[in-house]
Amino acid sequence: MHANLNTKQSPPKNSKRYISMSFTNTFQPPPLSQDFKDFLSTLPRKKIFAKEPLYCYHYQGFWYLEGVLEAVISCQEHFQAEDSDVFVASTPKCGTTWLKAIAFALLNRRRHPAASGDHPLLSSNPHDLVPFLEIGLYGSSKALDIASFPSPRLLSTHMPHSSLPESIRSGSKCKILYVARDPKDTFVSAWHFFTRVGVADFTMAEALEQFCEGLNSYGPFWDHFLGYWKQSLENPERVLFLKYEDMKARPAAEVHRVAEFLGCAFSAEEEEGGEVDRILELCSFEGLRGLEVNMKGKLMVGHAENSIFFRRGEVGDWKNHLSPEMAERIDRIVEEKFSESGLCL
Ligand code: PAP
């Protein structure tokens, strides 16, 4: 019980101390090095619909935006996982923010019970508490100081399993929580996200063409899902495969699964005392979306508005946006790609 609970002494008073920062509000991504530009020129690339000319590059079977790819490669070369590390992994828009909040609340509940008035999730967006390897740590200015992270380190990535640094894939006993989602809702969520951040300049129909070709950031989604799905079957103690729809349908059961997987199952005392419900409430869509930090704040790295991560938070919102033909197109891909895998979406 509680083997993996974050019990380090002298808990930080607020979340800023979880991740020692040296960023400024005027941060701009550093220019790409000439070496990296030369490397990029050797990779297949495709233009994606965007306001400015924007290309995705094909690397190790997946598509990446150039800045992200540089960080992915840097991370592959330098990141060293520890046995106690926990990673929240996903392809974008599958429920990453939610799972980050849950994992953070679970692992830190000794020093931060869910009901505490100064819980870090009340004043920081989950993405600031659980940074992405290839965005927060190896992306942008390498501004986050990983040496200051309390143990167990809780980190995140959108990288496909096959491209993770070797020390995460097989060189350590670290654990990975993966969340997948109905690709129709993932697609609709991503379309809104990229349109709202102002990068994308495409209709839903144009975006769907690209999505169905696998041409989206970290795409194709089917290989992303399947990579982690296979690992969860082969190494169930290392990779837990979750689905957004299950988390919505039976949140308490899924939170118990996560806690058990992480080695911090709830004690009888916690069960009776209502800690499970309090964690669910703290991490709920309504709970997080309504916080001032998530209504008005911006991410520490990248400076996206926090509110962008809380749109509808529903299962089946695709019905409000996709024609039956568009939905069918995605369903056909799901049928074709997953039918023999045992993965039901
Ligand atoms: P990311 O990949 O950019 O981190 P991610 O958090 O995976 O995004 O996905 C965002 C989706 O999760 C949004 O879905 P929607 O566009 O269909 O609404 C967002 O609303 C939803 N979401 C965020 N937080 C929660 C939560 N606590 N509970 C349920 N859904 C959530």
PDB file of C-alpha atoms in Angstrom, residues 72-260:
ATOM      1  CA  VAL A  72      11.709  14.430 -29.537  1.00  0.00           C
ATOM      2  CA  ILE A  73      15.164  13.627 -30.869  1.00  0.00           C
ATOM      3  CA  SER A  74      16.866  15.543 -28.101  1.00  0.00           C
ATOM      4  CA  CYS A  75      14.756  13.674 -25.581  1.00  0.00           C
ATOM      5  CA  GLN A  76      15.587  10.322 -27.199  1.00  0.00           C
ATOM      6  CA  GLU A  77      19.276  11.145 -26.923  1.00  0.00           C
ATOM      7  CA  HIS A  78      19.394  12.564 -23.428  1.00  0.00           C
ATOM      8  CA  PHE A  79      16.487  11.569 -21.212  1.00  0.00           C
ATOM      9  CA  GLN A  80      17.230   8.973 -18.546  1.00  0.00           C
ATOM     10  CA  ALA A  81      14.189   7.391 -16.941  1.00  0.00           C
ATOM     11  CA  GLU A  82      14.251   6.228 -13.334  1.00  0.00           C
ATOM     12  CA  ASP A  83      12.501   3.104 -12.059  1.00  0.00           C
ATOM     13  CA  SER A  84      10.088   5.190 -10.009  1.00  0.00           C
ATOM     14  CA  ASP A  85       9.094   7.535 -12.868  1.00  0.00           C
ATOM     15  CA  VAL A  86       5.463   7.745 -13.931  1.00  0.00           C
ATOM     16  CA  PHE A  87       4.488   8.964 -17.403  1.00  0.00           C
ATOM     17  CA  VAL A  88       1.117  10.121 -18.652  1.00  0.00           C
ATOM     18  CA  ALA A  89       1.076   9.314 -22.362  1.00  0.00           C
ATOM     19  CA  SER A  90      -1.457   9.929 -25.120  1.00  0.00           C
ATOM     20  CA  THR A  91      -1.925  11.160 -28.612  1.00  0.00           C
ATOM     21  CA  PRO A  92      -3.250  14.747 -28.375  1.00  0.00           C
ATOM     22  CA  LYS A  93      -6.802  15.507 -27.241  1.00  0.00           C
ATOM     23  CA  CYS A  94      -7.579  12.116 -25.699  1.00  0.00           C
ATOM     24  CA  GLY A  95      -7.871  13.238 -22.065  1.00  0.00           C
ATOM     25  CA  THR A  96      -4.269  14.032 -21.165  1.00  0.00           C
ATOM     26  CA  THR A  97      -5.131  17.039 -18.979  1.00  0.00           C
ATOM     27  CA  TRP A  98      -7.610  14.995 -16.978  1.00  0.00           C
ATOM     28  CA  LEU A  99      -5.296  12.030 -16.509  1.00  0.00           C
ATOM     29  CA  LYS A 100      -2.453  14.339 -15.476  1.00  0.00           C
ATOM     30  CA  ALA A 101      -4.692  15.837 -12.789  1.00  0.00           C
ATOM     31  CA  ILE A 102      -5.742  12.406 -11.530  1.00  0.00           C
ATOM     32  CA  ALA A 103      -2.204  11.010 -11.463  1.00  0.00           C
ATOM     33  CA  PHE A 104      -0.931  14.116  -9.685  1.00  0.00           C
ATOM     34  CA  ALA A 105      -3.718  14.026  -7.108  1.00  0.00           C
ATOM     35  CA  LEU A 106      -3.205  10.311  -6.462  1.00  0.00           C
ATOM     36  CA  LEU A 107       0.556  10.373  -6.101  1.00  0.00           C
ATOM     37  CA  ASN A 108       0.656  13.508  -3.972  1.00  0.00           C
ATOM     38  CA  ARG A 109      -2.349  12.895  -1.737  1.00  0.00           C
ATOM     39  CA  ARG A 110      -0.369  12.392   1.464  1.00  0.00           C
ATOM     40  CA  ARG A 111       1.071  15.874   1.387  1.00  0.00           C
ATOM     41  CA  HIS A 112      -1.874  17.324  -0.515  1.00  0.00           C
ATOM     42  CA  PRO A 113      -5.162  15.683   0.442  1.00  0.00           C
ATOM     43  CA  ALA A 114      -7.736  16.428  -2.239  1.00  0.00           C
ATOM     44  CA  ALA A 115      -9.742  18.622   0.110  1.00  0.00           C
ATOM     45  CA  SER A 116      -6.842  20.858   1.099  1.00  0.00           C
ATOM     46  CA  GLY A 117      -7.504  24.500   0.355  1.00  0.00           C
ATOM     47  CA  ASP A 118      -4.021  25.012  -1.069  1.00  0.00           C
ATOM     48  CA  HIS A 119      -3.968  21.959  -3.306  1.00  0.00           C
ATOM     49  CA  PRO A 120      -1.629  22.657  -6.257  1.00  0.00           C
ATOM     50  CA  LEU A 121      -4.375  21.723  -8.717  1.00  0.00           C
ATOM     51  CA  LEU A 122      -6.376  24.693  -7.435  1.00  0.00           C
ATOM     52  CA  SER A 123      -3.714  27.139  -8.518  1.00  0.00           C
ATOM     53  CA  SER A 124      -1.922  25.448 -11.420  1.00  0.00           C
ATOM     54  CA  ASN A 125      -3.054  23.877 -14.650  1.00  0.00           C
ATOM     55  CA  PRO A 126      -2.303  20.118 -14.755  1.00  0.00           C
ATOM     56  CA  HIS A 127       0.068  20.700 -17.684  1.00  0.00           C
ATOM     57  CA  ASP A 128       2.223  22.922 -15.491  1.00  0.00           C
ATOM     58  CA  LEU A 129       2.321  20.298 -12.751  1.00  0.00           C
ATOM     59  CA  VAL A 130       3.022  17.391 -15.093  1.00  0.00           C
ATOM     60  CA  PRO A 131       5.149  18.725 -17.938  1.00  0.00           C
ATOM     61  CA  PHE A 132       5.616  17.125 -21.318  1.00  0.00           C
ATOM     62  CA  LEU A 133       9.064  15.702 -21.994  1.00  0.00           C
ATOM     63  CA  GLU A 134       9.158  17.001 -25.541  1.00  0.00           C
ATOM     64  CA  ILE A 135       7.529  20.341 -24.810  1.00  0.00           C
ATOM     65  CA  GLY A 136       8.445  21.363 -21.278  1.00  0.00           C
ATOM     66  CA  LEU A 137      11.740  19.572 -20.815  1.00  0.00           C
ATOM     67  CA  TYR A 138      13.326  19.140 -24.212  1.00  0.00           C
ATOM     68  CA  GLY A 139      11.182  21.518 -26.201  1.00  0.00           C
ATOM     69  CA  SER A 140      11.369  25.265 -26.058  1.00  0.00           C
ATOM     70  CA  SER A 141      14.278  26.489 -24.002  1.00  0.00           C
ATOM     71  CA  LYS A 142      14.825  23.355 -21.887  1.00  0.00           C
ATOM     72  CA  ALA A 143      13.561  25.634 -19.173  1.00  0.00           C
ATOM     73  CA  LEU A 144      12.406  23.022 -16.684  1.00  0.00           C
ATOM     74  CA  ASP A 145      14.918  21.726 -14.200  1.00  0.00           C
ATOM     75  CA  ILE A 146      14.162  18.037 -13.848  1.00  0.00           C
ATOM     76  CA  ALA A 147      16.704  17.615 -11.068  1.00  0.00           C
ATOM     77  CA  SER A 148      14.342  19.505  -8.764  1.00  0.00           C
ATOM     78  CA  PHE A 149      11.385  17.149  -9.294  1.00  0.00           C
ATOM     79  CA  PRO A 150      10.226  15.253  -6.232  1.00  0.00           C
ATOM     80  CA  SER A 151      10.228  11.463  -6.458  1.00  0.00           C
ATOM     81  CA  PRO A 152       8.388   9.722  -8.004  1.00  0.00           C
ATOM     82  CA  ARG A 153       8.766  12.047 -10.979  1.00  0.00           C
ATOM     83  CA  LEU A 154       5.497  12.548 -12.805  1.00  0.00           C
ATOM     84  CA  LEU A 155       6.024  13.441 -16.447  1.00  0.00           C
ATOM     85  CA  SER A 156       4.150  13.261 -19.689  1.00  0.00           C
ATOM     86  CA  THR A 157       4.526  12.708 -23.401  1.00  0.00           C
ATOM     87  CA  HIS A 158       2.629  12.516 -26.668  1.00  0.00           C
ATOM     88  CA  MET A 159       5.428  10.436 -28.223  1.00  0.00           C
ATOM     89  CA  PRO A 160       4.475   7.065 -29.668  1.00  0.00           C
ATOM     90  CA  HIS A 161       5.745   4.108 -27.653  1.00  0.00           C
ATOM     91  CA  SER A 162       8.199   2.984 -30.314  1.00  0.00           C
ATOM     92  CA  SER A 163       9.915   6.391 -30.278  1.00  0.00           C
ATOM     93  CA  LEU A 164      10.218   6.790 -26.518  1.00  0.00           C
ATOM     94  CA  PRO A 165      13.748   7.078 -25.149  1.00  0.00           C
ATOM     95  CA  GLU A 166      15.196   3.625 -24.623  1.00  0.00           C
ATOM     96  CA  SER A 167      15.327   4.094 -20.868  1.00  0.00           C
ATOM     97  CA  ILE A 168      11.534   4.479 -20.775  1.00  0.00           C
ATOM     98  CA  ARG A 169      10.771   1.661 -23.216  1.00  0.00           C
ATOM     99  CA  SER A 170      12.937  -1.019 -21.695  1.00  0.00           C
ATOM    100  CA  GLY A 171      15.817   0.367 -19.680  1.00  0.00           C
ATOM    101  CA  SER A 172      13.874   0.996 -16.468  1.00  0.00           C
ATOM    102  CA  LYS A 173      10.836  -0.168 -14.543  1.00  0.00           C
ATOM    103  CA  CYS A 174       9.016   3.144 -14.928  1.00  0.00           C
ATOM    104  CA  LYS A 175       5.254   3.093 -15.400  1.00  0.00           C
ATOM    105  CA  ILE A 176       3.147   4.526 -18.189  1.00  0.00           C
ATOM    106  CA  LEU A 177      -0.497   5.575 -17.990  1.00  0.00           C
ATOM    107  CA  TYR A 178      -1.913   5.802 -21.499  1.00  0.00           C
ATOM    108  CA  VAL A 179      -5.269   7.282 -22.422  1.00  0.00           C
ATOM    109  CA  ALA A 180      -7.059   6.728 -25.734  1.00  0.00           C
ATOM    110  CA  ARG A 181     -10.371   8.128 -26.941  1.00  0.00           C
ATOM    111  CA  ASP A 182     -12.940   7.614 -29.661  1.00  0.00           C
ATOM    112  CA  PRO A 183     -11.036   9.074 -32.649  1.00  0.00           C
ATOM    113  CA  LYS A 184     -14.142  10.968 -33.772  1.00  0.00           C
ATOM    114  CA  ASP A 185     -14.179  12.967 -30.537  1.00  0.00           C
ATOM    115  CA  THR A 186     -10.376  13.247 -30.608  1.00  0.00           C
ATOM    116  CA  PHE A 187     -10.554  14.675 -34.109  1.00  0.00           C
ATOM    117  CA  VAL A 188     -13.275  17.194 -33.244  1.00  0.00           C
ATOM    118  CA  SER A 189     -11.423  18.237 -30.099  1.00  0.00           C
ATOM    119  CA  ALA A 190      -8.171  18.705 -32.048  1.00  0.00           C
ATOM    120  CA  TRP A 191      -9.885  20.729 -34.755  1.00  0.00           C
ATOM    121  CA  HIS A 192     -11.278  23.146 -32.204  1.00  0.00           C
ATOM    122  CA  PHE A 193      -7.942  23.339 -30.416  1.00  0.00           C
ATOM    123  CA  PHE A 194      -5.837  24.133 -33.478  1.00  0.00           C
ATOM    124  CA  THR A 195      -8.401  26.550 -34.827  1.00  0.00           C
ATOM    125  CA  ARG A 196      -8.570  28.365 -31.524  1.00  0.00           C
ATOM    126  CA  VAL A 197      -4.815  28.649 -31.042  1.00  0.00           C
ATOM    127  CA  GLY A 198      -4.776  30.243 -34.462  1.00  0.00           C
ATOM    128  CA  VAL A 199      -2.303  27.859 -36.086  1.00  0.00           C
ATOM    129  CA  ALA A 200      -4.778  26.058 -38.264  1.00  0.00           C
ATOM    130  CA  ASP A 201      -6.698  27.459 -41.149  1.00  0.00           C
ATOM    131  CA  PHE A 202      -8.770  24.560 -42.371  1.00  0.00           C
ATOM    132  CA  THR A 203     -12.323  23.413 -42.594  1.00  0.00           C
ATOM    133  CA  MET A 204     -13.313  20.294 -40.739  1.00  0.00           C
ATOM    134  CA  ALA A 205     -13.583  18.452 -44.042  1.00  0.00           C
ATOM    135  CA  GLU A 206      -9.999  19.406 -44.993  1.00  0.00           C
ATOM    136  CA  ALA A 207      -8.739  18.463 -41.561  1.00  0.00           C
ATOM    137  CA  LEU A 208     -10.519  15.129 -41.776  1.00  0.00           C
ATOM    138  CA  GLU A 209      -8.684  14.295 -44.998  1.00  0.00           C
ATOM    139  CA  GLN A 210      -5.392  14.748 -43.210  1.00  0.00           C
ATOM    140  CA  PHE A 211      -6.505  12.939 -40.049  1.00  0.00           C
ATOM    141  CA  CYS A 212      -7.598   9.910 -42.072  1.00  0.00           C
ATOM    142  CA  GLU A 213      -4.241   9.868 -43.855  1.00  0.00           C
ATOM    143  CA  GLY A 214      -2.587   9.830 -40.441  1.00  0.00           C
ATOM    144  CA  LEU A 215      -1.192  13.267 -41.150  1.00  0.00           C
ATOM    145  CA  ASN A 216      -1.553  15.105 -37.877  1.00  0.00           C
ATOM    146  CA  SER A 217       0.844  15.900 -35.075  1.00  0.00           C
ATOM    147  CA  TYR A 218       2.002  12.512 -33.658  1.00  0.00           C
ATOM    148  CA  GLY A 219      -0.233  10.712 -36.193  1.00  0.00           C
ATOM    149  CA  PRO A 220      -1.346   8.262 -37.343  1.00  0.00           C
ATOM    150  CA  PHE A 221      -3.588   7.838 -34.329  1.00  0.00           C
ATOM    151  CA  TRP A 222      -4.136   4.117 -35.045  1.00  0.00           C
ATOM    152  CA  ASP A 223      -0.442   3.242 -34.756  1.00  0.00           C
ATOM    153  CA  HIS A 224      -0.151   5.439 -31.669  1.00  0.00           C
ATOM    154  CA  PHE A 225      -3.019   3.604 -29.942  1.00  0.00           C
ATOM    155  CA  LEU A 226      -1.822   0.193 -31.101  1.00  0.00           C
ATOM    156  CA  GLY A 227       1.754   0.716 -29.931  1.00  0.00           C
ATOM    157  CA  TYR A 228       0.688   1.341 -26.344  1.00  0.00           C
ATOM    158  CA  TRP A 229      -2.133  -1.218 -26.516  1.00  0.00           C
ATOM    159  CA  LYS A 230       0.337  -3.947 -27.443  1.00  0.00           C
ATOM    160  CA  GLN A 231       2.674  -2.901 -24.643  1.00  0.00           C
ATOM    161  CA  SER A 232      -0.179  -2.908 -22.123  1.00  0.00           C
ATOM    162  CA  LEU A 233      -0.910  -6.527 -23.066  1.00  0.00           C
ATOM    163  CA  GLU A 234       2.722  -7.610 -23.020  1.00  0.00           C
ATOM    164  CA  ASN A 235       3.794  -5.625 -19.958  1.00  0.00           C
ATOM    165  CA  PRO A 236       0.671  -4.941 -17.918  1.00  0.00           C
ATOM    166  CA  GLU A 237       2.710  -3.966 -14.866  1.00  0.00           C
ATOM    167  CA  ARG A 238       4.457  -1.257 -16.912  1.00  0.00           C
ATOM    168  CA  VAL A 239       1.712   0.142 -19.166  1.00  0.00           C
ATOM    169  CA  LEU A 240      -1.905   0.770 -18.186  1.00  0.00           C
ATOM    170  CA  PHE A 241      -4.225   1.449 -21.124  1.00  0.00           C
ATOM    171  CA  LEU A 242      -7.199   3.654 -20.243  1.00  0.00           C
ATOM    172  CA  LYS A 243     -10.054   4.965 -22.329  1.00  0.00           C
ATOM    173  CA  TYR A 244     -11.626   8.391 -21.961  1.00  0.00           C
ATOM    174  CA  GLU A 245     -15.087   6.880 -22.364  1.00  0.00           C
ATOM    175  CA  ASP A 246     -14.500   4.415 -19.486  1.00  0.00           C
ATOM    176  CA  MET A 247     -13.212   7.222 -17.302  1.00  0.00           C
ATOM    177  CA  LYS A 248     -16.393   9.181 -17.983  1.00  0.00           C
ATOM    178  CA  ALA A 249     -18.667   6.166 -17.495  1.00  0.00           C
ATOM    179  CA  ARG A 250     -17.138   4.822 -14.277  1.00  0.00           C
ATOM    180  CA  PRO A 251     -14.652   7.326 -12.915  1.00  0.00           C
ATOM    181  CA  ALA A 252     -14.282   5.764  -9.458  1.00  0.00           C
ATOM    182  CA  ALA A 253     -13.464   2.320 -10.856  1.00  0.00           C
ATOM    183  CA  GLU A 254     -10.906   3.777 -13.268  1.00  0.00           C
ATOM    184  CA  VAL A 255      -9.272   5.877 -10.550  1.00  0.00           C
ATOM    185  CA  HIS A 256      -8.957   2.744  -8.428  1.00  0.00           C
ATOM    186  CA  ARG A 257      -7.313   0.962 -11.372  1.00  0.00           C
ATOM    187  CA  VAL A 258      -4.848   3.807 -11.773  1.00  0.00           C
ATOM    188  CA  ALA A 259      -4.046   3.917  -8.051  1.00  0.00           C
ATOM    189  CA  GLU A 260      -3.471   0.159  -7.911  1.00  0.00           C
TER     190      GLU A 260
END
